[in-house]
Short mmCIF file of C-alpha atoms and ligand atoms in Angstrom, two decimals:
data_model
loop_
_atom_site.label_atom_id
_atom_site.label_comp_id
_atom_site.label_asym_id
_atom_site.label_seq_id
_atom_site.Cartn_x
_atom_site.Cartn_y
_atom_site.Cartn_z
CA MET A 1 -5.61 -38.95 6.21
CA SER A 2 -3.51 -38.12 3.21
CA ASN A 3 -4.41 -38.99 -0.33
CA ILE A 4 -2.14 -40.68 -2.89
CA ILE A 5 -2.96 -39.16 -6.27
CA GLY A 6 -0.98 -41.62 -8.37
CA SER A 7 2.49 -41.92 -9.80
CA ILE A 8 4.67 -40.50 -12.51
CA SER A 9 7.52 -42.80 -13.47
CA ALA A 10 10.30 -41.55 -15.72
CA SER A 11 13.84 -42.30 -16.85
CA HIS A 12 16.55 -40.23 -15.19
CA ILE A 13 19.37 -40.10 -17.77
CA PRO A 14 21.92 -37.35 -16.92
CA ALA A 15 22.08 -36.24 -20.60
CA ILE A 16 18.46 -35.03 -20.16
CA GLY A 17 19.78 -32.52 -17.60
CA GLY A 18 22.35 -31.42 -20.20
CA ALA A 19 19.64 -31.02 -22.86
CA ILE A 20 17.55 -28.91 -20.45
CA ALA A 21 20.57 -26.72 -19.64
CA LYS A 22 21.21 -26.17 -23.36
CA GLY A 23 17.51 -25.69 -24.25
CA LEU A 24 17.48 -28.62 -26.71
CA GLN A 25 13.91 -29.76 -25.96
CA HIS A 26 12.77 -29.14 -29.57
CA ASP A 27 15.80 -30.67 -31.31
CA GLU A 28 15.06 -33.65 -33.53
CA TYR A 29 16.89 -36.04 -31.18
CA TRP A 30 15.19 -34.83 -28.01
CA LYS A 31 11.68 -33.87 -29.12
CA PRO A 32 10.10 -37.37 -28.98
CA PHE A 33 11.29 -37.66 -25.39
CA PHE A 34 10.38 -34.18 -24.14
CA ASP A 35 6.97 -34.24 -25.90
CA GLY A 36 5.72 -36.69 -23.26
CA PHE A 37 6.06 -34.16 -20.45
CA PRO A 38 3.58 -31.30 -21.17
CA PRO A 39 0.58 -33.67 -20.79
CA ALA A 40 2.15 -35.21 -17.67
CA ARG A 41 2.58 -31.69 -16.21
CA ALA A 42 -1.01 -30.77 -17.14
CA TRP A 43 -2.26 -33.84 -15.22
CA LEU A 44 -0.05 -33.08 -12.25
CA ASN A 45 -0.82 -29.35 -12.09
CA ALA A 46 -4.54 -30.10 -12.02
CA ARG A 47 -4.05 -32.35 -8.99
CA LYS A 48 -1.76 -30.07 -7.00
CA PRO A 49 0.43 -32.41 -4.97
CA ASP A 50 1.74 -31.05 -1.66
CA ILE A 51 4.37 -33.74 -1.15
CA VAL A 52 6.25 -35.87 -3.66
CA VAL A 53 7.74 -39.20 -2.63
CA VAL A 54 10.65 -39.79 -5.01
CA VAL A 55 11.74 -43.42 -5.36
CA TYR A 56 15.12 -43.58 -7.03
CA ASN A 57 18.61 -45.07 -6.80
CA ASP A 58 21.76 -43.21 -5.85
CA HIS A 59 24.69 -43.62 -8.29
CA GLY A 60 27.61 -42.83 -5.98
CA LEU A 61 26.87 -39.26 -4.89
CA ASN A 62 25.47 -39.90 -1.42
CA PHE A 63 26.18 -43.63 -1.06
CA PHE A 64 29.24 -45.27 -2.56
CA LEU A 65 30.02 -48.97 -2.95
CA ASP A 66 31.69 -49.03 0.48
CA LYS A 67 28.39 -48.23 2.25
CA MET A 68 25.29 -49.19 0.30
CA PRO A 69 21.96 -49.42 2.10
CA THR A 70 19.33 -51.61 0.46
CA PHE A 71 16.57 -49.14 1.41
CA ALA A 72 17.31 -45.58 2.59
CA ILE A 73 14.78 -42.89 3.49
CA GLY A 74 15.60 -39.19 3.58
CA ALA A 75 14.38 -37.31 6.67
CA ALA A 76 16.08 -33.98 6.03
CA PRO A 77 14.56 -30.47 5.91
CA VAL A 78 16.29 -29.81 2.58
CA TYR A 79 18.14 -31.81 -0.09
CA THR A 80 20.92 -30.50 -2.27
CA SER A 81 22.62 -31.79 -5.41
CA GLU A 82 26.32 -31.74 -6.26
CA ASP A 83 28.51 -32.14 -9.32
CA GLU A 84 28.52 -35.86 -10.20
CA GLY A 85 30.96 -35.43 -13.09
CA TRP A 86 28.36 -35.63 -15.89
CA GLY A 87 28.94 -31.98 -16.83
CA ILE A 88 25.40 -30.94 -15.90
CA PRO A 89 24.55 -28.01 -13.63
CA THR A 90 23.49 -28.59 -10.05
CA VAL A 91 19.90 -27.60 -9.24
CA ALA A 92 18.20 -25.45 -6.58
CA PRO A 93 17.83 -27.11 -3.15
CA VAL A 94 14.66 -29.17 -2.77
CA PRO A 95 12.60 -28.71 0.43
CA GLY A 96 12.05 -31.89 2.46
CA ALA A 97 9.03 -33.14 4.41
CA PRO A 98 10.63 -34.67 7.53
CA ASP A 99 7.21 -35.02 9.21
CA LEU A 100 6.05 -37.45 6.51
CA SER A 101 9.54 -39.03 6.29
CA TRP A 102 9.40 -40.04 9.96
CA ALA A 103 5.83 -41.32 9.66
CA ILE A 104 7.00 -43.53 6.78
CA ILE A 105 10.09 -44.68 8.69
CA GLU A 106 7.96 -45.62 11.74
CA GLN A 107 5.60 -47.66 9.54
CA VAL A 108 8.18 -49.51 7.45
CA VAL A 109 10.25 -50.46 10.51
CA ALA A 110 7.05 -51.68 12.21
CA ASP A 111 6.50 -53.76 9.06
CA GLU A 112 10.02 -55.21 9.52
CA PHE A 113 11.88 -53.34 6.78
CA ASP A 114 15.26 -52.41 8.24
CA VAL A 115 15.92 -49.05 6.61
CA THR A 116 18.72 -46.52 6.80
CA THR A 117 17.42 -43.15 8.01
CA CYS A 118 19.17 -40.13 6.50
CA GLN A 119 18.84 -36.76 8.22
CA GLU A 120 21.30 -35.45 5.63
CA MET A 121 21.21 -36.75 2.08
CA LEU A 122 22.58 -35.45 -1.21
CA VAL A 123 20.31 -36.20 -4.15
CA ASP A 124 21.78 -37.14 -7.53
CA HIS A 125 20.50 -36.92 -11.13
CA ALA A 126 18.09 -39.80 -10.48
CA CYS A 127 16.11 -37.52 -8.17
CA THR A 128 16.80 -34.11 -9.73
CA VAL A 129 16.33 -34.80 -13.48
CA PRO A 130 12.71 -36.01 -13.12
CA LEU A 131 12.01 -33.01 -10.83
CA GLN A 132 13.36 -30.69 -13.54
CA LEU A 133 11.16 -32.40 -16.13
CA LEU A 134 8.02 -32.15 -13.99
CA TRP A 135 8.60 -28.72 -12.37
CA PRO A 136 10.61 -26.83 -15.02
CA GLU A 137 9.72 -23.49 -13.38
CA GLY A 138 10.98 -24.65 -9.96
CA TRP A 139 9.65 -26.69 -7.05
CA GLU A 140 8.59 -24.04 -4.51
CA SER A 141 5.10 -25.58 -4.31
CA ILE A 142 6.23 -29.04 -3.17
CA ARG A 143 8.23 -30.85 -0.49
CA ILE A 144 9.85 -34.22 -1.10
CA VAL A 145 10.58 -37.50 0.67
CA PRO A 146 13.45 -39.17 -1.21
CA ILE A 147 13.59 -42.95 -0.96
CA ALA A 148 16.70 -44.64 -2.33
CA ILE A 149 16.73 -48.31 -3.33
CA ASN A 150 19.97 -50.12 -4.07
CA THR A 151 19.77 -51.08 -7.75
CA VAL A 152 23.52 -50.76 -8.15
CA GLN A 153 25.56 -53.17 -6.03
CA HIS A 154 24.59 -56.83 -5.72
CA PRO A 155 22.84 -58.35 -3.90
CA LEU A 156 19.86 -56.24 -4.98
CA PRO A 157 16.46 -56.48 -3.29
CA SER A 158 13.96 -58.65 -5.16
CA PRO A 159 11.03 -57.17 -7.10
CA LYS A 160 8.73 -58.89 -4.56
CA ARG A 161 10.48 -57.16 -1.66
CA CYS A 162 10.38 -53.78 -3.43
CA LEU A 163 6.64 -54.12 -4.08
CA ALA A 164 6.03 -54.99 -0.42
CA PHE A 165 8.27 -52.09 0.69
CA GLY A 166 6.18 -49.74 -1.45
CA GLN A 167 2.94 -51.12 0.00
CA SER A 168 4.22 -50.41 3.52
CA ILE A 169 5.12 -46.83 2.53
CA GLY A 170 1.66 -46.39 1.00
CA LYS A 171 0.08 -47.50 4.29
CA ALA A 172 2.10 -44.84 6.15
CA ILE A 173 1.08 -42.07 3.73
CA ARG A 174 -2.62 -42.93 3.88
CA ALA A 175 -2.50 -42.89 7.70
CA PHE A 176 -0.61 -39.57 7.81
CA GLY A 177 -2.63 -36.97 9.74
CA PRO A 178 -2.68 -33.79 7.65
CA GLU A 179 -4.92 -34.01 4.61
CA LEU A 180 -2.24 -33.76 1.97
CA ASN A 181 -2.09 -34.76 -1.68
CA VAL A 182 0.87 -37.02 -2.24
CA LEU A 183 2.37 -37.89 -5.63
CA VAL A 184 4.82 -40.73 -6.20
CA VAL A 185 7.64 -40.12 -8.66
CA SER A 186 9.63 -43.26 -9.48
CA THR A 187 12.71 -42.93 -11.60
CA GLY A 188 15.16 -44.90 -13.74
CA GLY A 189 15.00 -47.55 -16.45
CA LEU A 190 13.74 -48.80 -18.55
CA SER A 191 16.07 -51.39 -20.10
CA HIS A 192 19.69 -50.31 -20.37
CA GLN A 193 23.19 -51.54 -19.72
CA LEU A 194 26.07 -49.10 -19.65
CA GLU A 195 29.07 -51.40 -19.31
CA GLY A 196 30.60 -54.77 -20.18
CA GLU A 197 29.94 -57.11 -23.09
CA ARG A 198 26.27 -56.20 -23.30
CA ALA A 199 26.81 -52.40 -23.19
CA GLY A 200 23.99 -50.82 -25.20
CA PHE A 201 21.58 -53.69 -24.48
CA ILE A 202 17.90 -52.69 -24.70
CA ASN A 203 14.86 -55.02 -24.51
CA PRO A 204 11.66 -53.36 -25.79
CA GLU A 205 9.57 -56.54 -25.34
CA PHE A 206 10.41 -56.76 -21.66
CA ASP A 207 9.89 -53.00 -21.22
CA ASP A 208 6.41 -53.37 -22.72
CA LEU A 209 5.66 -56.30 -20.41
CA CYS A 210 6.72 -54.19 -17.41
CA LEU A 211 4.71 -51.12 -18.46
CA ASN A 212 1.60 -53.24 -18.93
CA ALA A 213 2.08 -55.13 -15.65
CA LEU A 214 2.67 -51.95 -13.69
CA ILE A 215 -0.83 -50.65 -14.45
CA ASN A 216 -2.78 -53.22 -12.44
CA LYS A 217 -0.75 -56.43 -12.18
CA PRO A 218 2.54 -55.45 -10.55
CA GLU A 219 2.64 -58.83 -8.78
CA LEU A 220 3.45 -60.37 -12.21
CA LEU A 221 6.88 -58.75 -11.80
CA SER A 222 7.31 -60.31 -8.35
CA LYS A 223 8.01 -63.70 -9.91
CA TYR A 224 11.38 -62.51 -11.24
CA SER A 225 14.56 -62.62 -9.18
CA SER A 226 16.77 -59.54 -9.28
CA HIS A 227 19.25 -61.55 -11.41
CA GLU A 228 16.51 -62.35 -13.91
CA ILE A 229 15.65 -58.64 -14.04
CA VAL A 230 19.30 -57.86 -14.88
CA GLU A 231 19.29 -60.55 -17.58
CA LEU A 232 16.06 -59.21 -19.11
CA ALA A 233 16.49 -55.45 -18.62
CA GLY A 234 20.28 -54.99 -18.49
CA SER A 235 22.41 -54.24 -15.44
CA GLN A 236 21.10 -50.68 -15.06
CA GLY A 237 17.65 -51.79 -16.19
CA ALA A 238 17.43 -53.06 -12.60
CA GLU A 239 16.22 -49.51 -11.91
CA ILE A 240 12.76 -50.91 -12.71
CA LEU A 241 12.86 -51.91 -9.02
CA ASN A 242 12.16 -48.23 -8.23
CA TRP A 243 9.08 -48.30 -10.45
CA ILE A 244 7.86 -51.52 -8.80
CA ALA A 245 8.23 -49.99 -5.31
CA GLY A 246 6.50 -46.83 -6.54
CA ARG A 247 3.58 -48.91 -7.82
CA GLY A 248 3.39 -50.58 -4.42
CA ILE A 249 3.03 -47.14 -2.80
CA VAL A 250 0.05 -46.25 -5.02
CA GLY A 251 -1.54 -49.65 -4.24
CA GLY A 252 -5.09 -50.62 -5.30
CA GLU A 253 -6.37 -50.03 -8.81
CA ALA A 254 -4.87 -47.52 -11.20
CA ARG A 255 -5.67 -46.01 -14.58
CA GLU A 256 -2.93 -45.34 -17.12
CA VAL A 257 -3.20 -41.65 -18.01
CA LEU A 258 -0.24 -41.57 -20.34
CA ARG A 259 2.73 -43.53 -21.61
CA ASN A 260 5.65 -42.39 -23.74
CA TYR A 261 8.38 -44.83 -24.77
CA HIS A 262 11.32 -43.84 -26.93
CA ILE A 263 14.57 -45.60 -27.92
CA PRO A 264 17.24 -44.52 -27.29
CA ILE A 265 18.07 -41.53 -25.19
CA SER A 266 21.79 -41.87 -24.56
CA ASN A 267 22.10 -45.63 -23.91
CA THR A 268 18.66 -46.11 -22.44
CA ALA A 269 15.13 -47.04 -23.47
CA SER A 270 13.43 -43.93 -22.11
CA ALA A 271 9.95 -44.18 -20.69
CA LEU A 272 7.32 -42.07 -19.01
CA GLN A 273 4.18 -43.53 -17.43
CA VAL A 274 1.50 -41.67 -15.51
CA LEU A 275 -0.84 -43.77 -13.36
CA GLU A 276 -3.81 -42.28 -11.55
CA ALA A 277 -5.11 -44.00 -8.44
CA VAL A 278 -8.79 -44.93 -8.88
C1 DHB B 301 22.50 -43.30 -18.38
C2 DHB B 301 21.38 -43.92 -17.81
C3 DHB B 301 21.24 -43.95 -16.42
O1 DHB B 301 20.20 -44.55 -15.75
C4 DHB B 301 22.18 -43.32 -15.60
O2 DHB B 301 21.97 -43.32 -14.27
C5 DHB B 301 23.30 -42.73 -16.17
C6 DHB B 301 23.46 -42.72 -17.56
C7 DHB B 301 22.66 -43.25 -19.87
O3 DHB B 301 21.92 -43.90 -20.64
O4 DHB B 301 23.54 -42.50 -20.32
FE1 FE B 302 20.55 -44.59 -13.55
#
């Protein structure tokens, strides 16, 4: 039986990758954002996760608008990144955990989630930037299961469906034979909109509502439709769906270990939340 330690949820803005590459962590602009991470790393290093389930959305690197699965699960032995055109370096390959991937796939399909299984999958900034923030020295000690949710092309899955999807994944992890410590990393958000008339839109009140609900009342977010989420959080703020699914994976009761919220990084309300399963 494996153990779910908790979750770390963080924004995944590509410019963060650029700031890391240029060593700008202590610059005035970046410091309030990067200062959230040493305590998150201290928490995580004390708990020694073996496997990290990364819940994120692909932005056109592995899936494009022509083929967009609602829920996709990586089942590859290794995941690589590629140039997405943001001008940020690619990162070292990330080892996969296909044994846990397949256990999750078996469970979610049994629970009637029709997922796309990916025995090859490129991972974009939404997966790699949070890994760089959490394992700045490299990720030799962990293996990952990447889980991609469509937050990009409508129709998007509802918050209710994402929470239930996460709960099914959590069931699979807890039933997984080897006694492993599993951490959930959910990425994206919080409120932001990159294009159109509302470009630059940020909604701190809704972000605060989400952060509070995610601690122990994630079902409060289930009442919104995905269109309402877009209205309240911006079109890319729909990435909160990844956080909702991640919270479903942790399940049960949680304790908020740390929260850091800072506006803006690039065009986004950046946020970091660490929840420990209790
Ligand atoms: C930005 C935010 C994102 O979530 C993303 O995927 C790309 C860019 C931004 O604010 O620049
Ligand atoms: Fe994004």
